[in-house]
XYZ file of C-alpha atoms in Angstrom:
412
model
C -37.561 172.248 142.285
C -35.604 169.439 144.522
C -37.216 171.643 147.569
C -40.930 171.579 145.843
C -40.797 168.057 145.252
C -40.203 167.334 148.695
C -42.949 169.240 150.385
C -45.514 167.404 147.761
C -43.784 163.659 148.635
C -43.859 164.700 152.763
C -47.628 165.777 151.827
C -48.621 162.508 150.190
C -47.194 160.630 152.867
C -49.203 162.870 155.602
C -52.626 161.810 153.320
C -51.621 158.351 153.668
C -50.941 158.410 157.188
C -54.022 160.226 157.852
C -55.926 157.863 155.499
C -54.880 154.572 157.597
C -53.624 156.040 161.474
C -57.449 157.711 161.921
C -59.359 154.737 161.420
C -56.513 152.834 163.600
C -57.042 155.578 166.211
C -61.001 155.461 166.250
C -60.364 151.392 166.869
C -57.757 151.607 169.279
C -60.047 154.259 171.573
C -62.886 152.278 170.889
C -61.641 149.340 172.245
C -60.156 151.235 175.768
C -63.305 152.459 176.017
C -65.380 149.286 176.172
C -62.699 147.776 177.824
C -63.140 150.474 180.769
C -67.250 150.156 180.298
C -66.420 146.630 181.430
C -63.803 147.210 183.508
C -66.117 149.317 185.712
C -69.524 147.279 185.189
C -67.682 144.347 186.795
C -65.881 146.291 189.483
C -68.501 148.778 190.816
C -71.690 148.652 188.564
C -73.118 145.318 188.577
C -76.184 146.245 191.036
C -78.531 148.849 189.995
C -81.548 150.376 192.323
C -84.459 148.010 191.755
C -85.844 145.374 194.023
C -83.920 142.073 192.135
C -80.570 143.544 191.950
C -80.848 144.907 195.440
C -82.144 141.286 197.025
C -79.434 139.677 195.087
C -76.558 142.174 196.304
C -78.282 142.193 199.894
C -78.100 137.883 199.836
C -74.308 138.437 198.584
C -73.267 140.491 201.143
C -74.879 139.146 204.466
C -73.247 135.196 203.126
C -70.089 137.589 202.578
C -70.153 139.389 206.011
C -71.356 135.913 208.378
C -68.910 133.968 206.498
C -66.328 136.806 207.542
C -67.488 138.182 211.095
C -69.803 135.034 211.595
C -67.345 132.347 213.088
C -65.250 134.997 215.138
C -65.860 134.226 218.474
C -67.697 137.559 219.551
C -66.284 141.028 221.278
C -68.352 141.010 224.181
C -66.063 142.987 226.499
C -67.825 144.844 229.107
C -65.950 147.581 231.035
C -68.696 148.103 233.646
C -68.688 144.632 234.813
C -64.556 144.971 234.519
C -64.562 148.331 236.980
C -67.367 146.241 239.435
C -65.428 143.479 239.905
C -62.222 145.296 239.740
C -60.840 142.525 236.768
C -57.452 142.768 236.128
C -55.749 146.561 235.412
C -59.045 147.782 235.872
C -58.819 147.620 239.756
C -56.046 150.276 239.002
C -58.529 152.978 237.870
C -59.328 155.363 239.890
C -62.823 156.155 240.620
C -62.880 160.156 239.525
C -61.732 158.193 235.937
C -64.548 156.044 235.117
C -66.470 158.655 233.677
C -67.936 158.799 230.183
C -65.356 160.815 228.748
C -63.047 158.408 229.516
C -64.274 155.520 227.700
C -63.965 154.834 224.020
C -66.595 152.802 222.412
C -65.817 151.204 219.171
C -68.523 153.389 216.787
C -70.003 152.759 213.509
C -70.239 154.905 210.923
C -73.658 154.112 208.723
C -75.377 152.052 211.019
C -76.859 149.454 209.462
C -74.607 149.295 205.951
C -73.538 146.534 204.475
C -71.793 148.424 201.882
C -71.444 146.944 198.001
C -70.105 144.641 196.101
C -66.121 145.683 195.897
C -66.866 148.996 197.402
C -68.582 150.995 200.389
C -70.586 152.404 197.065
C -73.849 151.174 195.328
C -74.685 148.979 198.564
C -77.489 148.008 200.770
C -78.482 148.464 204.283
C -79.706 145.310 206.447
C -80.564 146.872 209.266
C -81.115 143.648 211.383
C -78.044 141.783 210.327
C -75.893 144.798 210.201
C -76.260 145.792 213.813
C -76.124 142.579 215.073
C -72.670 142.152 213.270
C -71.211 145.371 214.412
C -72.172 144.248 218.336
C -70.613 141.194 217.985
C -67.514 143.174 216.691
C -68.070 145.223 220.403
C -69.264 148.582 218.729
C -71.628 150.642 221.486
C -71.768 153.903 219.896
C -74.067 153.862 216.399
C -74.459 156.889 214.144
C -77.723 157.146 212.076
C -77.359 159.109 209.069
C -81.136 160.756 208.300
C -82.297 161.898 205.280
C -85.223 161.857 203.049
C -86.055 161.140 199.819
C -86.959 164.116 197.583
C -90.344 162.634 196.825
C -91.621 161.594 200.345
C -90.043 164.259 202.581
C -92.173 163.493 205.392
C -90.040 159.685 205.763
C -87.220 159.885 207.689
C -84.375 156.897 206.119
C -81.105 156.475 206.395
C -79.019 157.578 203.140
C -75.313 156.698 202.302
C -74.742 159.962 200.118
C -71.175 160.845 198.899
C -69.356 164.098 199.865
C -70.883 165.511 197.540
C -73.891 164.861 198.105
C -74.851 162.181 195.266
C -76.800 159.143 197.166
C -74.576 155.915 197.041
C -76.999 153.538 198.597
C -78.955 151.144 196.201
C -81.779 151.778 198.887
C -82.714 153.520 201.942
C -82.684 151.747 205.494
C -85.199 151.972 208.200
C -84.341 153.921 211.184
C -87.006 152.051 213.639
C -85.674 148.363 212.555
C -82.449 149.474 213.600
C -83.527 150.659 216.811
C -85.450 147.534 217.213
C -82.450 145.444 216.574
C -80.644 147.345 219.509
C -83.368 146.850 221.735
C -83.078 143.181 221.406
C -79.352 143.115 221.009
C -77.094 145.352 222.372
C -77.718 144.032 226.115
C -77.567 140.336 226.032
C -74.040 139.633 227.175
C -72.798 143.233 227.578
C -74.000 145.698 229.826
C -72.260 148.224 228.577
C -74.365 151.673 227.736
C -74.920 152.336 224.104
C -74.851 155.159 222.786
C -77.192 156.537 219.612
C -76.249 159.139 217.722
C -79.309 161.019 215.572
C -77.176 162.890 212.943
C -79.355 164.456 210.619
C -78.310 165.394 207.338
C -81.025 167.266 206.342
C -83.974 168.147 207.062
C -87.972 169.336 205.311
C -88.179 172.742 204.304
C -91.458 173.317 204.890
C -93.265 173.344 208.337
C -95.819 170.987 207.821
C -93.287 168.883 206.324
C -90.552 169.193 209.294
C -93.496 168.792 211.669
C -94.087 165.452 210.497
C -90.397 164.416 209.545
C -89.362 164.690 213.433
C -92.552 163.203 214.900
C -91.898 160.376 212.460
C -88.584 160.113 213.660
C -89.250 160.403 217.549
C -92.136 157.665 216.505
C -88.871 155.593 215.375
C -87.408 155.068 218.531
C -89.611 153.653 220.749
C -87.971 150.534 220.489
C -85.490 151.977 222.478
C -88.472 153.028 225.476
C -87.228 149.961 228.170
C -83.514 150.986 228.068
C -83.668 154.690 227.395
C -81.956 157.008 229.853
C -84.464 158.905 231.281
C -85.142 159.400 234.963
C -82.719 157.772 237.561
C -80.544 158.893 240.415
C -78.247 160.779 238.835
C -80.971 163.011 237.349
C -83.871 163.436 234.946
C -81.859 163.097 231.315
C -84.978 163.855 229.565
C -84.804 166.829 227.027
C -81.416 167.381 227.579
C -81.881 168.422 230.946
C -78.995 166.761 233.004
C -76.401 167.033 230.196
C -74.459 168.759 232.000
C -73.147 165.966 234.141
C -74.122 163.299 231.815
C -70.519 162.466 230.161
C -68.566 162.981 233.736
C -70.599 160.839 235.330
C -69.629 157.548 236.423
C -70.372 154.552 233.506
C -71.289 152.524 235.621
C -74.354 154.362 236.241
C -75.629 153.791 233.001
C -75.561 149.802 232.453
C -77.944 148.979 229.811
C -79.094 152.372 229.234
C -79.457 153.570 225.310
C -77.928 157.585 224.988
C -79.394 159.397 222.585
C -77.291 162.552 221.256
C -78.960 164.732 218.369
C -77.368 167.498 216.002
C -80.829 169.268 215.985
C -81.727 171.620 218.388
C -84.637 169.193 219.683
C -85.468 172.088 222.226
C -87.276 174.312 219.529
C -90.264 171.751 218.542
C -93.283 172.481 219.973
C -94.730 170.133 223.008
C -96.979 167.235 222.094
C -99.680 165.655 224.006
C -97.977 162.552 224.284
C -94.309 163.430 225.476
C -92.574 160.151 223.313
C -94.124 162.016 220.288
C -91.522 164.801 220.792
C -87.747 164.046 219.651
C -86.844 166.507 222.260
C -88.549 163.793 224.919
C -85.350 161.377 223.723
C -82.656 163.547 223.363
C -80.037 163.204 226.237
C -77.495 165.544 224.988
C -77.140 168.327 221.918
C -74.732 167.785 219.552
C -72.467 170.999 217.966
C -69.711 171.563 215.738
C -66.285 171.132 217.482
C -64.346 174.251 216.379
C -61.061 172.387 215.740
C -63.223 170.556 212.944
C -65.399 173.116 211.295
C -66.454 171.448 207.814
C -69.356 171.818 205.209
C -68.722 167.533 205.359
C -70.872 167.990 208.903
C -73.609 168.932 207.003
C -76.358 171.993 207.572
C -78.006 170.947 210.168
C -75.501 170.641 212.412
C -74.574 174.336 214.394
C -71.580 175.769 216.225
C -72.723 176.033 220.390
C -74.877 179.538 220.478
C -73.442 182.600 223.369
C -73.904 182.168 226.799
C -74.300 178.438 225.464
C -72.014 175.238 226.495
C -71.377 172.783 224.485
C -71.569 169.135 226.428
C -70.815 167.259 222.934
C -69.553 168.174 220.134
C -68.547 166.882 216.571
C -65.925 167.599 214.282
C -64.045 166.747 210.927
C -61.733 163.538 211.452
C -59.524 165.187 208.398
C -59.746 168.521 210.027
C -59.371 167.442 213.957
C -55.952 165.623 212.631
C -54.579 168.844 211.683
C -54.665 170.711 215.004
C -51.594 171.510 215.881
C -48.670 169.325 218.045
C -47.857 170.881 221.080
C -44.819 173.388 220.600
C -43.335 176.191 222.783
C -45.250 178.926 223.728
C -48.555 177.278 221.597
C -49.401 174.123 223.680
C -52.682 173.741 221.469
C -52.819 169.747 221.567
C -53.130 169.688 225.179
C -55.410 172.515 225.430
C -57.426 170.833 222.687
C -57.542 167.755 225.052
C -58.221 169.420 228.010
C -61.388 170.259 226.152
C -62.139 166.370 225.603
C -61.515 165.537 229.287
C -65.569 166.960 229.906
C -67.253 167.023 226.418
C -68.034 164.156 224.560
C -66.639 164.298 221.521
C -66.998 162.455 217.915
C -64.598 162.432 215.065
C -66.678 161.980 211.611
C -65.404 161.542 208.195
C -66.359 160.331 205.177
C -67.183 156.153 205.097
C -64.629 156.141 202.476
C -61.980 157.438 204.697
C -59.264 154.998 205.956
C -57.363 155.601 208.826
C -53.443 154.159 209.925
C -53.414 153.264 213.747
C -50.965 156.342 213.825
C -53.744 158.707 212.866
C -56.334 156.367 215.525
C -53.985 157.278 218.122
C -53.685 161.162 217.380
C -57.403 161.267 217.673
C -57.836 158.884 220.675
C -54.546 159.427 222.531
C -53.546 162.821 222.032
C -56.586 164.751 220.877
C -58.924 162.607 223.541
C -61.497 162.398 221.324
C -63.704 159.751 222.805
C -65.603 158.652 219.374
C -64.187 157.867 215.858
C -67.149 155.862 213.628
C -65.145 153.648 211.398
C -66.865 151.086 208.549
C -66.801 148.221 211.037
C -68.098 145.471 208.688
C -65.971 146.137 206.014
C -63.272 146.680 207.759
C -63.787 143.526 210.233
C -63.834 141.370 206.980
C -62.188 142.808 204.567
C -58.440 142.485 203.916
C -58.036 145.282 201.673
C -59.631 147.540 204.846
C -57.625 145.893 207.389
C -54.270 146.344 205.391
C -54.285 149.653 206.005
C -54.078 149.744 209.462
C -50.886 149.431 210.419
C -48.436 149.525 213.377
C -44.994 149.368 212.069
C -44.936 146.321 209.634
C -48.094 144.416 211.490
C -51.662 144.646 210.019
C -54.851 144.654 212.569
C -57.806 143.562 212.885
C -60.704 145.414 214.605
C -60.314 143.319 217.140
C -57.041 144.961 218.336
C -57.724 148.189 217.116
C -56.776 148.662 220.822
C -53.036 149.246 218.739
C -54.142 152.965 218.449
C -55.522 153.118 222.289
C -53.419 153.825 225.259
C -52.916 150.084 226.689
C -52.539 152.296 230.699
C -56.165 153.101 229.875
C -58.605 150.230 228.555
C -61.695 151.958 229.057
């Protein structure tokens, strides 16, 4: 009976606590969950993809970005005019190492993004005032992300999509604006070539539809007509025609020249009447998938080199290239890996969300050779929690000595 009367007493005081701790529960979550709602409105989802929110974000960020990048006195650096005049340590380098592949532009991942609020998410693109940042910060190598929208697949825009796939951009930015900007830009106080990168991320299915896509796109960069490479001394670099010797070739040769690489085989689209209708017309050089950095992140479009093929430049996964292998006995695969760099162009691409130590900068620049690693300039040119990660030791940098990660015996 003692035994019976205490299961019944533990009972009622389970219905009790049943009766009063559920309704206590059902507050308690109710509250983190509006509390998180709120949390994340404030933190991430205050703009939303319609023409208010998107000027009033865009207005935010360029007062955000001049007040940050504005007043820095600007990165106008020119290593051509350094190896004419012979300036300083550059009178040191040898002429057989001024080529291409020995130079390292500063690069920019999404030209043309401003990023959002507290995040690279849910932002904007400013075509205009975004490339005209990024060139005072001394970038001269831009990658254009192309896409379309599902419901006009004929446009060619640039996208900020996630790795997944999910577009992160409030908006879409215009590829001919930014090609505009350059024009008027990128040679004012710095002779330095610039180079474009085309990296398309996907493309029409139909015919009709891709037909149109790519003349729209080739129709997009006439902007760039008075400085493209095209004929010169060194060659015709039309069509990918001289890319063979393009990237060993002296810089020099190629002051104020725009170079346009593509990750589309530009040679299989049928000739047009008027040649600057054809992307093929401004392609300088094909771009393939490095095999060090094979990665669905590269995207469909881009292929590995075809046989019988050579690949002049090449891209590859920044998480995957950082993996390759250090040098070890009997398996010297880092410096067969550069030895591959020291004649093909080659770019590093990750996510924009990726952040990189000056350690991991130097594995890629120094010991991998890679010429090319796009990094979110703006943000991280303005922004301390960007800039805080890049570290040497116990120092944080700024882009403007990113040069940490470079090898100070070669400032090209």
């Amino acid at each position: 009976m003692v035994a019976l009367d205490a299961i019944k007493k533990a009972l009622g005081n389970s219905d009790a606590v049943l009766k009063i701790g559920v309704p206590v529960l059902f507050v308690v979550l109710a509250i983190v969950y509006f509390t998180m709602a709120l949390w994340y409105r404030n933190q991430y989802g205050l703009y939303r993809s319609h023409i208010d929110s998107i000027n009033n974000l865009l207005a935010i960020r360029r007062q955000d970005l001049q007040s940050a990048i504005g007043p820095l006195k600007p990165n106008d650096i020119s290593v051509c005019k350094n190896l004419i005049e012979k300036q300083g340590v550059y009178s040191q380098i040898t002429q057989n190492k001024t080529a291409i592949v020995n130079w390292r532009p500063l690069s920019v991942r999404m030209a043309g993004y401003l990023g959002g609020y507290k995040t690279v998410r849910d932002g904007v693109f400013d075509m205009t005032s975004g490339i005209q940042l990024a060139l005072q910060c001394g970038a001269r190598c831009f990658i254009f992300d192309i896409d379309y929208l599902d419901n006009s697949p004929c446009v060619p825009c640039l996208i900020h999509r996630d790795d997944q796939g999910v577009m992160r951009s409030l908006h879409t930015g215009s590829i001919q604006v930014g090609m505009d900007t350059l024009s008027k830009m990128a040679f004012n106080s710095n002779y330095d070539p610039v180079i474009v990168v085309i990296y398309f991320r996907r493309i029409p299915l139909g015919k009709t539809q891709q037909s149109n896509f790519m003349k729209a796109t080739a129709a997009a960069l006439d902007p760039l007509s008075t400085y493209h490479l095209g004929s010169t001394e060194q060659g015709n670099f039309h069509n990918c025609r001289s890319e063979s010797h393009l990237f060993t070739s002296e810089i020099t040769n190629f002051q104020k020249k725009f170079i346009v690489l593509c990750n589309y085989n530009t040679n299989l689209l049928p000739s047009t009447p008027n040649p600057k209708d054809n992307l093929d017309f401004w392609t300088n050089a094909r771009l393939y998938v490095d095999p060090s950095g094979t990665s669905a992140l590269l995207g469909p479009i881009t292929t590995t080199v075809p046989n019988g093929q050579v690949a002049y430049a090449k891209v590859g996964s920044t998480q995957q290239l950082l993996q390759v292998p250090a040098d070890a006995t009997g398996s010297p695969t880092t410096t067969n890996y550069k030895t591959g760099t020291s004649n093909t162009f080659t770019i590093a691409l990750s996510s924009m969300e990726d952040i990189f130590t000056t350690a991991q900068l130097s594995t890629l620049l120094n010991t991998l050779g890679i010429q090319s690693v796009p990094l979110d300039v703006l943000r991280l040119a303005s922004t301390s929690e960007h800039v805080n990660t890049l570290t040497k030791a116990s120092s944080a940098n700024t882009v403007n000595n990113l040069a940490n990660a470079t090898n100070p015996k070669d400032p090209l």
